[in-house]
Tab-separated table of C-alpha atoms and ligand atoms in Angstrom:
chain	number	residue	atom	x	y	z
A	1	MET	CA	149.792	116.304	81.121
A	2	ARG	CA	148.735	113.892	84.233
A	3	ASP	CA	149.816	109.766	84.355
A	4	SER	CA	147.502	108.558	82.236
A	5	ALA	CA	149.085	104.714	82.530
A	6	ARG	CA	145.880	103.178	83.320
A	7	ARG	CA	145.112	103.967	79.562
A	8	THR	CA	145.573	101.273	76.736
A	9	PRO	CA	148.221	102.860	74.719
A	10	MET	CA	147.291	104.010	71.497
A	11	LEU	CA	148.611	101.799	68.495
A	12	SER	CA	150.701	103.842	65.739
A	13	GLU	CA	148.322	103.620	62.280
A	14	THR	CA	151.013	100.925	60.769
A	15	ASP	CA	150.777	98.829	64.135
A	16	ALA	CA	146.989	99.215	63.818
A	17	MET	CA	147.105	98.519	60.152
A	18	SER	CA	148.477	94.975	60.673
A	19	ARG	CA	147.269	93.562	63.977
A	20	ARG	CA	144.567	91.369	64.943
A	21	LEU	CA	141.550	91.811	67.718
A	22	ALA	CA	143.915	88.753	69.030
A	23	ASP	CA	146.649	91.006	69.400
A	24	LEU	CA	145.007	93.962	72.051
A	25	PRO	CA	147.195	94.166	75.206
A	26	PRO	CA	145.915	93.326	78.174
A	27	VAL	CA	143.472	95.535	80.570
A	28	HIS	CA	144.199	95.992	84.141
A	29	SER	CA	140.569	95.698	85.509
A	30	ASP	CA	139.055	97.833	87.661
A	31	SER	CA	140.400	97.590	91.564
A	32	LEU	CA	136.762	98.024	92.583
A	33	LEU	CA	135.554	95.511	90.431
A	34	ALA	CA	138.143	92.826	91.778
A	35	LEU	CA	136.901	93.869	95.310
A	36	ILE	CA	133.609	92.824	94.932
A	37	ALA	CA	134.716	89.405	93.476
A	38	LEU	CA	136.886	89.148	96.340
A	39	ALA	CA	133.972	89.399	99.057
A	40	ASN	CA	131.778	87.756	97.180
A	41	ALA	CA	133.943	84.575	97.392
A	42	ASP	CA	134.401	85.147	101.007
A	43	PRO	CA	132.588	82.483	102.934
A	44	ARG	CA	132.180	84.074	106.116
A	45	PRO	CA	128.819	84.932	106.919
A	46	ASP	CA	129.814	87.686	108.993
A	47	LYS	CA	131.663	89.500	105.856
A	48	ILE	CA	131.058	93.525	105.679
A	49	ASP	CA	130.969	95.018	102.448
A	50	VAL	CA	131.747	98.449	102.336
A	51	GLY	CA	133.807	98.812	98.970
A	52	VAL	CA	130.033	98.458	97.597
A	53	GLY	CA	128.702	101.468	95.807
A	54	VAL	CA	125.378	101.587	96.215
A	55	PHE	CA	122.631	102.468	99.171
A	56	ARG	CA	122.160	99.822	101.852
A	57	ASP	CA	119.122	99.901	104.634
A	58	GLY	CA	119.705	98.618	108.173
A	59	GLN	CA	119.093	94.996	106.860
A	60	GLY	CA	122.081	95.303	104.631
A	61	ASN	CA	119.585	95.326	101.285
A	62	THR	CA	119.109	97.205	98.140
A	63	PRO	CA	115.664	97.287	97.856
A	64	ILE	CA	113.706	98.672	95.064
A	65	LEU	CA	111.681	102.008	96.635
A	66	LYS	CA	107.750	101.635	96.958
A	67	VAL	CA	107.438	104.319	94.576
A	68	ILE	CA	109.522	103.009	91.541
A	69	LYS	CA	107.695	99.831	92.069
A	70	GLU	CA	104.607	101.749	91.719
A	71	ALA	CA	105.011	103.846	89.052
A	72	GLU	CA	106.431	100.520	87.154
A	73	GLN	CA	103.278	98.829	87.702
A	74	ARG	CA	101.708	102.124	86.513
A	75	LEU	CA	103.788	102.423	83.071
A	76	ARG	CA	103.230	98.136	82.851
A	77	ASP	CA	99.640	99.104	82.806
A	78	SER	CA	99.796	102.172	80.830
A	79	GLN	CA	102.423	101.822	78.255
A	80	GLU	CA	100.764	101.562	74.575
A	81	THR	CA	104.141	101.588	72.597
A	82	LYS	CA	107.550	101.064	73.012
A	83	ALA	CA	108.032	102.997	69.605
A	84	TYR	CA	111.526	105.171	69.705
A	85	LEU	CA	111.211	108.379	71.396
A	86	GLY	CA	114.455	110.243	69.890
A	87	SER	CA	117.841	111.410	70.985
A	88	ALA	CA	116.103	113.927	73.659
A	89	GLY	CA	114.555	110.347	75.223
A	90	ASP	CA	111.825	111.592	77.634
A	91	LYS	CA	111.470	115.168	77.401
A	92	ARG	CA	108.841	115.323	80.492
A	93	PHE	CA	111.483	113.513	82.325
A	94	ALA	CA	113.697	116.053	82.363
A	95	GLU	CA	111.485	118.680	82.541
A	96	LEU	CA	110.163	117.627	85.823
A	97	LEU	CA	113.986	117.181	87.284
A	98	ARG	CA	114.332	121.292	86.691
A	99	PRO	CA	112.824	122.157	89.608
A	100	ILE	CA	114.172	119.980	92.291
A	101	LEU	CA	117.803	120.485	90.760
A	102	LEU	CA	117.893	123.911	89.664
A	103	GLY	CA	115.698	125.742	91.518
A	104	ARG	CA	115.218	129.356	91.181
A	105	HIS	CA	117.191	128.915	87.695
A	106	ALA	CA	114.151	126.593	86.366
A	107	ASP	CA	112.776	128.542	83.946
A	108	ASP	CA	116.126	130.312	82.810
A	109	ASP	CA	115.544	129.718	79.048
A	110	ARG	CA	119.555	130.011	78.434
A	111	ILE	CA	119.544	126.500	80.088
A	112	ALA	CA	118.693	123.423	78.425
A	113	GLY	CA	118.605	119.883	79.714
A	114	VAL	CA	118.110	116.320	77.921
A	115	GLN	CA	118.007	112.768	79.413
A	116	THR	CA	121.084	110.477	79.479
A	117	PRO	CA	122.224	107.034	80.571
A	118	GLY	CA	122.982	107.764	83.824
A	119	GLY	CA	125.316	109.947	85.723
A	120	CYS	CA	127.986	108.766	83.082
A	121	GLY	CA	125.681	109.287	80.196
A	122	ALA	CA	125.727	112.684	81.347
A	123	LEU	CA	129.688	113.316	81.980
A	124	ARG	CA	130.492	111.621	78.862
A	125	LEU	CA	128.104	114.141	77.021
A	126	GLY	CA	129.376	117.292	78.462
A	127	PHE	CA	132.777	116.732	78.094
A	128	GLU	CA	132.093	115.779	74.310
A	129	LEU	CA	130.501	118.963	74.155
A	130	ILE	CA	133.284	120.943	75.783
A	131	ALA	CA	135.815	119.498	73.449
A	132	ALA	CA	134.386	120.445	70.523
A	133	ALA	CA	133.849	123.759	71.390
A	134	ASN	CA	137.685	124.398	72.763
A	135	PRO	CA	139.602	121.284	72.386
A	136	SER	CA	142.383	123.007	74.651
A	137	ALA	CA	140.444	123.225	77.266
A	138	ARG	CA	141.803	121.432	80.072
A	139	VAL	CA	140.358	119.340	83.148
A	140	LEU	CA	140.583	120.131	86.697
A	141	ILE	CA	140.069	117.718	89.278
A	142	GLY	CA	140.477	117.315	92.466
A	143	THR	CA	142.430	114.159	94.088
A	144	PRO	CA	141.134	111.669	95.146
A	145	SER	CA	138.172	111.861	92.966
A	146	TRP	CA	135.648	109.637	91.064
A	147	PRO	CA	138.030	106.834	89.582
A	148	ASN	CA	135.858	107.250	86.642
A	149	HIS	CA	136.278	111.099	86.202
A	150	ALA	CA	139.785	111.290	84.549
A	151	PRO	CA	139.329	108.334	82.292
A	152	ILE	CA	135.743	109.965	80.789
A	153	VAL	CA	137.583	113.345	80.272
A	154	GLU	CA	140.824	111.311	78.648
A	155	SER	CA	138.614	109.438	76.761
A	156	VAL	CA	137.149	112.692	74.384
A	157	GLY	CA	140.285	113.976	74.074
A	158	LEU	CA	140.712	116.312	76.583
A	159	GLU	CA	143.948	116.701	79.450
A	160	VAL	CA	143.464	116.323	83.072
A	161	VAL	CA	145.529	118.249	85.243
A	162	ASP	CA	145.242	117.083	88.797
A	163	TYR	CA	145.293	119.448	92.168
A	164	PRO	CA	145.385	117.796	95.919
A	165	TYR	CA	141.572	118.215	97.365
A	166	TYR	CA	141.614	116.382	100.725
A	167	GLU	CA	143.777	115.671	103.673
A	168	ARG	CA	143.161	112.042	104.565
A	169	GLY	CA	144.717	111.673	107.859
A	170	GLN	CA	142.686	115.249	109.000
A	171	GLY	CA	139.628	114.299	106.979
A	172	ILE	CA	139.711	118.063	105.401
A	173	ILE	CA	139.680	120.075	102.557
A	174	ARG	CA	142.994	121.221	100.819
A	175	PHE	CA	141.162	124.302	100.148
A	176	ASP	CA	143.773	126.436	99.660
A	177	GLU	CA	145.662	123.989	96.924
A	178	MET	CA	142.169	123.857	95.538
A	179	ILE	CA	142.065	127.370	95.441
A	180	ALA	CA	145.764	128.107	93.906
A	181	ALA	CA	145.028	125.569	91.287
A	182	LEU	CA	141.699	127.276	89.792
A	183	ARG	CA	143.616	130.721	90.208
A	184	SER	CA	146.546	128.952	87.780
A	185	ALA	CA	143.955	127.866	85.046
A	186	ARG	CA	143.615	129.351	81.645
A	187	PRO	CA	140.434	130.837	80.660
A	188	GLY	CA	137.880	128.051	79.355
A	189	ASP	CA	139.835	125.525	81.583
A	190	VAL	CA	136.889	123.294	83.268
A	191	PRO	CA	136.794	122.619	87.319
A	192	LEU	CA	134.831	119.680	87.528
A	193	LEU	CA	133.480	120.083	91.041
A	194	HIS	CA	131.421	117.545	92.607
A	195	GLY	CA	127.611	119.152	93.692
A	196	CYS	CA	127.389	116.770	97.165
A	197	CYS	CA	128.347	114.066	98.815
A	198	HIS	CA	132.245	113.988	97.333
A	199	ASN	CA	133.335	110.451	96.015
A	200	PRO	CA	135.238	109.307	97.513
A	201	THR	CA	136.044	111.408	100.860
A	202	GLY	CA	132.846	112.907	101.652
A	203	ALA	CA	134.188	116.242	102.572
A	204	ASP	CA	132.120	118.652	100.786
A	205	LEU	CA	132.436	122.377	100.232
A	206	ASP	CA	131.034	124.910	102.899
A	207	GLU	CA	129.131	127.648	101.669
A	208	ALA	CA	131.929	130.381	102.067
A	209	GLN	CA	134.228	128.124	99.932
A	210	TRP	CA	131.532	127.705	97.566
A	211	ALA	CA	131.815	131.510	97.416
A	212	GLU	CA	134.862	131.944	96.769
A	213	VAL	CA	135.207	128.714	94.364
A	214	MET	CA	132.766	130.868	92.635
A	215	LYS	CA	134.664	134.090	92.341
A	216	VAL	CA	137.855	132.679	91.095
A	217	VAL	CA	136.035	130.713	88.395
A	218	VAL	CA	134.874	134.133	87.347
A	219	GLU	CA	137.877	136.145	87.477
A	220	ARG	CA	139.887	133.560	85.531
A	221	GLY	CA	137.041	132.705	83.296
A	222	LEU	CA	136.532	129.146	83.758
A	223	LEU	CA	133.499	126.705	82.213
A	224	PRO	CA	132.704	124.792	85.703
A	225	LEU	CA	131.288	121.375	85.052
A	226	VAL	CA	129.362	120.296	88.554
A	227	ASP	CA	128.751	116.231	88.759
A	228	ILE	CA	126.107	115.921	90.915
A	229	ALA	CA	125.298	112.462	91.826
A	230	TYR	CA	123.960	112.307	95.608
A	231	GLN	CA	121.183	114.956	95.915
A	232	GLY	CA	119.047	114.500	98.964
A	233	PHE	CA	121.509	112.021	100.291
A	234	GLY	CA	123.768	114.954	102.060
A	235	ARG	CA	121.661	117.509	103.858
A	236	GLY	CA	118.628	117.347	101.597
A	237	LEU	CA	117.340	118.165	98.105
A	238	ASP	CA	117.818	122.136	98.062
A	239	ASP	CA	120.671	122.297	100.655
A	240	ASP	CA	122.543	119.529	98.226
A	241	ALA	CA	122.178	121.675	95.523
A	242	ALA	CA	122.818	125.243	96.444
A	243	GLY	CA	126.404	124.932	95.227
A	244	LEU	CA	125.225	124.174	92.135
A	245	ARG	CA	122.680	126.890	92.219
A	246	GLY	CA	125.032	129.413	93.105
A	247	ILE	CA	127.928	128.333	90.120
A	248	LEU	CA	124.485	128.794	88.393
A	249	ASP	CA	124.112	132.939	89.335
A	250	ALA	CA	127.407	133.680	88.869
A	251	CYS	CA	127.960	131.887	85.505
A	252	ASP	CA	127.498	132.413	81.840
A	253	GLU	CA	128.523	129.099	80.531
A	254	VAL	CA	127.767	126.113	82.631
A	255	VAL	CA	127.508	122.141	82.249
A	256	VAL	CA	125.980	119.891	85.029
A	257	ALA	CA	125.771	116.164	84.865
A	258	GLN	CA	122.897	114.853	86.816
A	259	SER	CA	122.494	111.390	88.270
A	260	CYS	CA	118.950	109.981	89.367
A	261	ASP	CA	120.520	106.344	89.983
A	262	LYS	CA	121.162	106.966	93.531
A	263	ASN	CA	118.051	109.069	94.677
A	264	PHE	CA	116.029	106.917	93.299
A	265	SER	CA	117.409	103.994	93.745
A	266	VAL	CA	116.827	102.379	89.628
A	267	TYR	CA	121.459	102.208	89.479
A	268	ARG	CA	121.036	99.516	86.466
A	269	ASP	CA	118.512	101.150	84.647
A	270	ARG	CA	120.601	104.211	84.228
A	271	VAL	CA	118.994	107.351	84.589
A	272	GLY	CA	120.406	110.568	84.498
A	273	CYS	CA	120.493	114.292	82.835
A	274	LEU	CA	123.050	117.156	81.030
A	275	TYR	CA	122.364	120.548	81.384
A	276	VAL	CA	124.057	123.077	79.019
A	277	LYS	CA	123.921	126.879	79.953
A	278	THR	CA	125.625	129.577	77.890
A	279	GLY	CA	124.692	133.222	77.782
A	280	LYS	CA	121.755	133.463	75.766
A	281	PRO	CA	118.728	131.303	74.463
A	282	GLU	CA	119.283	130.940	71.036
A	283	THR	CA	123.372	129.577	71.588
A	284	THR	CA	122.164	127.245	73.910
A	285	ALA	CA	120.089	125.927	71.544
A	286	THR	CA	122.978	125.870	69.131
A	287	ALA	CA	125.054	123.694	71.681
A	288	MET	CA	122.134	121.016	72.254
A	289	ALA	CA	121.750	121.034	68.792
A	290	HIS	CA	125.274	119.442	69.020
A	291	VAL	CA	124.289	117.311	72.063
A	292	PHE	CA	121.583	115.927	69.849
A	293	GLN	CA	123.865	114.619	67.509
A	294	MET	CA	126.671	113.468	69.636
A	295	ALA	CA	124.065	111.398	71.934
A	296	ARG	CA	123.040	110.030	68.145
A	297	GLU	CA	126.868	108.941	67.662
A	298	MET	CA	127.152	107.498	70.691
A	299	TRP	CA	124.132	105.586	71.987
A	300	SER	CA	121.321	107.106	69.699
A	301	MET	CA	118.866	107.431	72.393
A	302	PRO	CA	118.827	106.769	76.124
A	303	PRO	CA	116.956	103.998	77.677
A	304	ASP	CA	113.291	104.840	78.600
A	305	HIS	CA	112.293	102.230	81.051
A	306	GLY	CA	113.755	104.272	84.245
A	307	ALA	CA	113.180	107.454	83.440
A	308	ALA	CA	109.536	106.917	82.796
A	309	ALA	CA	109.550	105.368	85.921
A	310	VAL	CA	111.069	108.250	87.506
A	311	ARG	CA	109.280	110.664	85.304
A	312	ILE	CA	105.478	109.000	86.838
A	313	VAL	CA	106.925	109.397	90.279
A	314	LEU	CA	107.758	113.389	89.444
A	315	ASP	CA	104.536	113.758	87.472
A	316	ASP	CA	101.695	112.559	90.964
A	317	PRO	CA	102.180	114.891	93.872
A	318	GLU	CA	101.391	111.966	95.890
A	319	LEU	CA	103.938	109.844	94.113
A	320	LYS	CA	106.520	112.574	94.453
A	321	GLN	CA	105.746	113.190	98.230
A	322	ARG	CA	106.107	109.662	99.404
A	323	TRP	CA	109.559	110.113	97.285
A	324	HIS	CA	110.477	112.654	99.709
A	325	GLY	CA	109.639	110.362	102.334
A	326	GLU	CA	112.163	107.440	101.230
A	327	LEU	CA	114.992	109.922	99.823
A	328	ASP	CA	114.766	111.072	103.233
A	329	ALA	CA	114.635	107.536	105.521
A	330	MET	CA	117.859	107.144	103.111
A	331	ARG	CA	119.795	110.138	104.142
A	332	ASP	CA	118.888	109.670	107.631
A	333	ARG	CA	120.439	106.436	107.954
A	334	ILE	CA	123.279	107.545	106.268
A	335	ASN	CA	123.755	110.223	108.665
A	336	GLY	CA	122.457	108.057	111.347
A	337	VAL	CA	125.311	105.595	110.808
A	338	ARG	CA	127.870	108.841	110.237
A	339	ALA	CA	126.948	109.764	113.703
A	340	ARG	CA	127.583	106.379	115.624
A	341	ILE	CA	130.980	105.737	113.692
A	342	ALA	CA	132.365	109.411	114.630
A	343	ALA	CA	130.756	108.969	118.290
A	344	ALA	CA	133.169	105.767	118.841
A	345	ASP	CA	136.706	107.376	118.777
A	346	PRO	CA	137.545	111.214	118.080
A	347	ARG	CA	139.828	110.063	115.358
A	348	LEU	CA	136.741	108.955	113.216
A	349	ALA	CA	134.894	112.369	114.894
A	350	TYR	CA	135.078	113.680	110.827
A	351	ILE	CA	132.857	111.075	109.701
A	352	GLY	CA	129.992	113.113	111.455
A	353	ARG	CA	130.802	115.667	109.418
A	354	GLN	CA	130.934	114.928	106.037
A	355	PHE	CA	128.118	113.602	103.946
A	356	GLY	CA	126.684	111.860	101.372
A	357	MET	CA	128.005	107.813	101.056
A	358	PHE	CA	131.404	107.396	101.383
A	359	SER	CA	134.192	109.088	103.466
A	360	MET	CA	138.101	107.801	103.813
A	361	LEU	CA	139.890	105.974	106.625
A	362	PRO	CA	143.500	106.792	107.261
A	363	LEU	CA	144.702	103.459	107.131
A	364	SER	CA	147.273	102.360	105.066
A	365	ARG	CA	146.854	99.383	102.178
A	366	GLU	CA	148.213	96.786	105.230
A	367	GLN	CA	145.850	97.914	107.573
A	368	VAL	CA	143.007	97.814	104.915
A	369	HIS	CA	144.039	94.051	104.228
A	370	GLN	CA	144.911	93.441	107.634
A	371	LEU	CA	141.093	94.111	108.119
A	372	ARG	CA	139.985	91.994	104.910
A	373	ASP	CA	142.103	89.156	106.177
A	374	GLU	CA	141.016	88.782	110.208
A	375	HIS	CA	137.588	90.766	110.211
A	376	GLY	CA	136.024	90.123	106.493
A	377	ILE	CA	135.970	93.405	106.079
A	378	TYR	CA	135.773	94.821	102.264
A	379	MET	CA	137.207	98.480	101.617
A	380	ALA	CA	138.879	99.844	98.876
A	381	ASP	CA	142.820	99.785	99.362
A	382	SER	CA	142.735	104.263	99.267
A	383	GLY	CA	140.648	103.037	102.776
A	384	ARG	CA	137.303	104.589	100.921
A	385	PHE	CA	134.841	103.198	102.444
A	386	ASN	CA	130.744	103.069	101.815
A	387	VAL	CA	129.154	103.679	105.555
A	388	VAL	CA	125.438	102.465	104.433
A	389	GLY	CA	127.211	99.098	102.883
A	390	MET	CA	127.116	97.614	106.086
A	391	SER	CA	123.746	96.649	107.959
A	392	ASP	CA	122.819	98.093	111.327
A	393	VAL	CA	123.968	95.161	113.383
A	394	ALA	CA	127.159	95.159	111.284
A	395	VAL	CA	128.335	99.094	112.391
A	396	ASP	CA	129.205	98.024	116.033
A	397	ARG	CA	132.131	95.264	115.178
A	398	PHE	CA	133.213	97.778	112.122
A	399	THR	CA	134.094	100.501	114.074
A	400	ALA	CA	135.125	98.780	116.969
A	401	ALA	CA	138.389	96.733	114.066
A	402	VAL	CA	138.668	100.015	112.371
A	403	VAL	CA	139.702	101.697	116.139
A	404	ASP	CA	141.999	98.440	116.710
A	405	ALA	CA	143.394	98.862	113.100
A	406	LEU	CA	144.404	102.086	113.977
A	407	GLY	CA	145.686	101.728	116.900
A	408	ASN	CA	146.657	103.883	119.960
B	1	PLP	C1	130.830	111.379	91.454
B	1	PLP	C2	129.614	110.505	90.424
B	1	PLP	N1	129.773	111.078	89.531
B	1	PLP	C3	128.835	110.293	89.021
B	1	PLP	C4	128.342	109.036	89.031
B	1	PLP	C5	127.426	108.459	87.623
B	1	PLP	O1	126.171	107.866	88.301
B	1	PLP	P1	125.634	107.037	87.033
B	1	PLP	O2	125.615	105.189	87.900
B	1	PLP	O3	124.285	107.161	87.397
B	1	PLP	O4	126.322	106.926	86.275
B	1	PLP	C6	129.099	107.972	89.867
B	1	PLP	C7	128.714	106.989	90.443
B	1	PLP	O5	128.999	106.486	91.328
B	1	PLP	C8	129.148	109.039	91.145
B	1	PLP	O6	129.990	108.950	91.928
């Protein structure tokens, strides 16, 4: 079992009976939240906040997409009721997303999808389902990973097994170690795979690596859970889903957690979807009955507004086309900033070969703090930074400060 010190210790039964709310132990807050607070409090007008986890445009803003604005207007004008929709949420929304995510698998009746409150909701629901089916499944997470992965897995009572995924000094995947970890897994164990735009490293599996992973997953009888939160931010909608679609080709049982919060820029509206694939349509229907029951117990039904706006966009060919354009523009900015940083110094060249909003710099904690104190540049202690956290005019200053911190 991995070190789960971050979790609040469970109270013994007697303790629990005698304790009051006022006796709860303190919780160590998420270090990223603390970083945001520090950046906000910095009075320097030219500070650079690359700790933030949202897309920013060249001016440093996170605007609402034009197509979402228009869909929201249409929703306002046409919506006649706010009566409950049920635990499945907006079914048309989930249907319209299928071809975008699943491609050639969109018509596979062994795959069912359900709207969730964001990608987090999909992850939690997916792991609830896995834990109900197989409480002794272990979840294999390559480190570093998105900091919320392990806590979500542990919150459903499943064990997390870490393996090293990334070599920060060289900017490469520790692929042999990943494969060795998958090979030593037990049948029914769950590799948690990033669909694309790996957070926090930006280091995605290439085609050959995905093929190798699929081979081992099948050989060992594993149940992959693919988390895809940035489709369209890396190489394009289809290319970013290629690994997932290959996994669906190879495996009878797959769970997929999808977030639309980034590629539709609706973060706070909490838009996501969970997909479950089993070997037969009937067994998928039974699994989904469990999913609806679990969703009912956790959030009863997902929030409507963001999913309804996304549904309106996808249901209108003209709006959908325009969404592609806005998504392409976000991707172009990400890749453009990556290219600029990569060109500045050979030690940063790897950043140009990675995908999505995040990368890690090979800086010590002290160097990260020095950047903060001397230049007003805010990033996580791990060296993770958001390549589009900074405006266009700040890129050269950011890069020069980083190169300076790296030394000779
Ligand atoms: C890898 C990964 N998965 C899932 C999520 C969750 O996304 P959402 O905001 O839709 O819950 C995130 C968000 O940062 C993420 O980076």
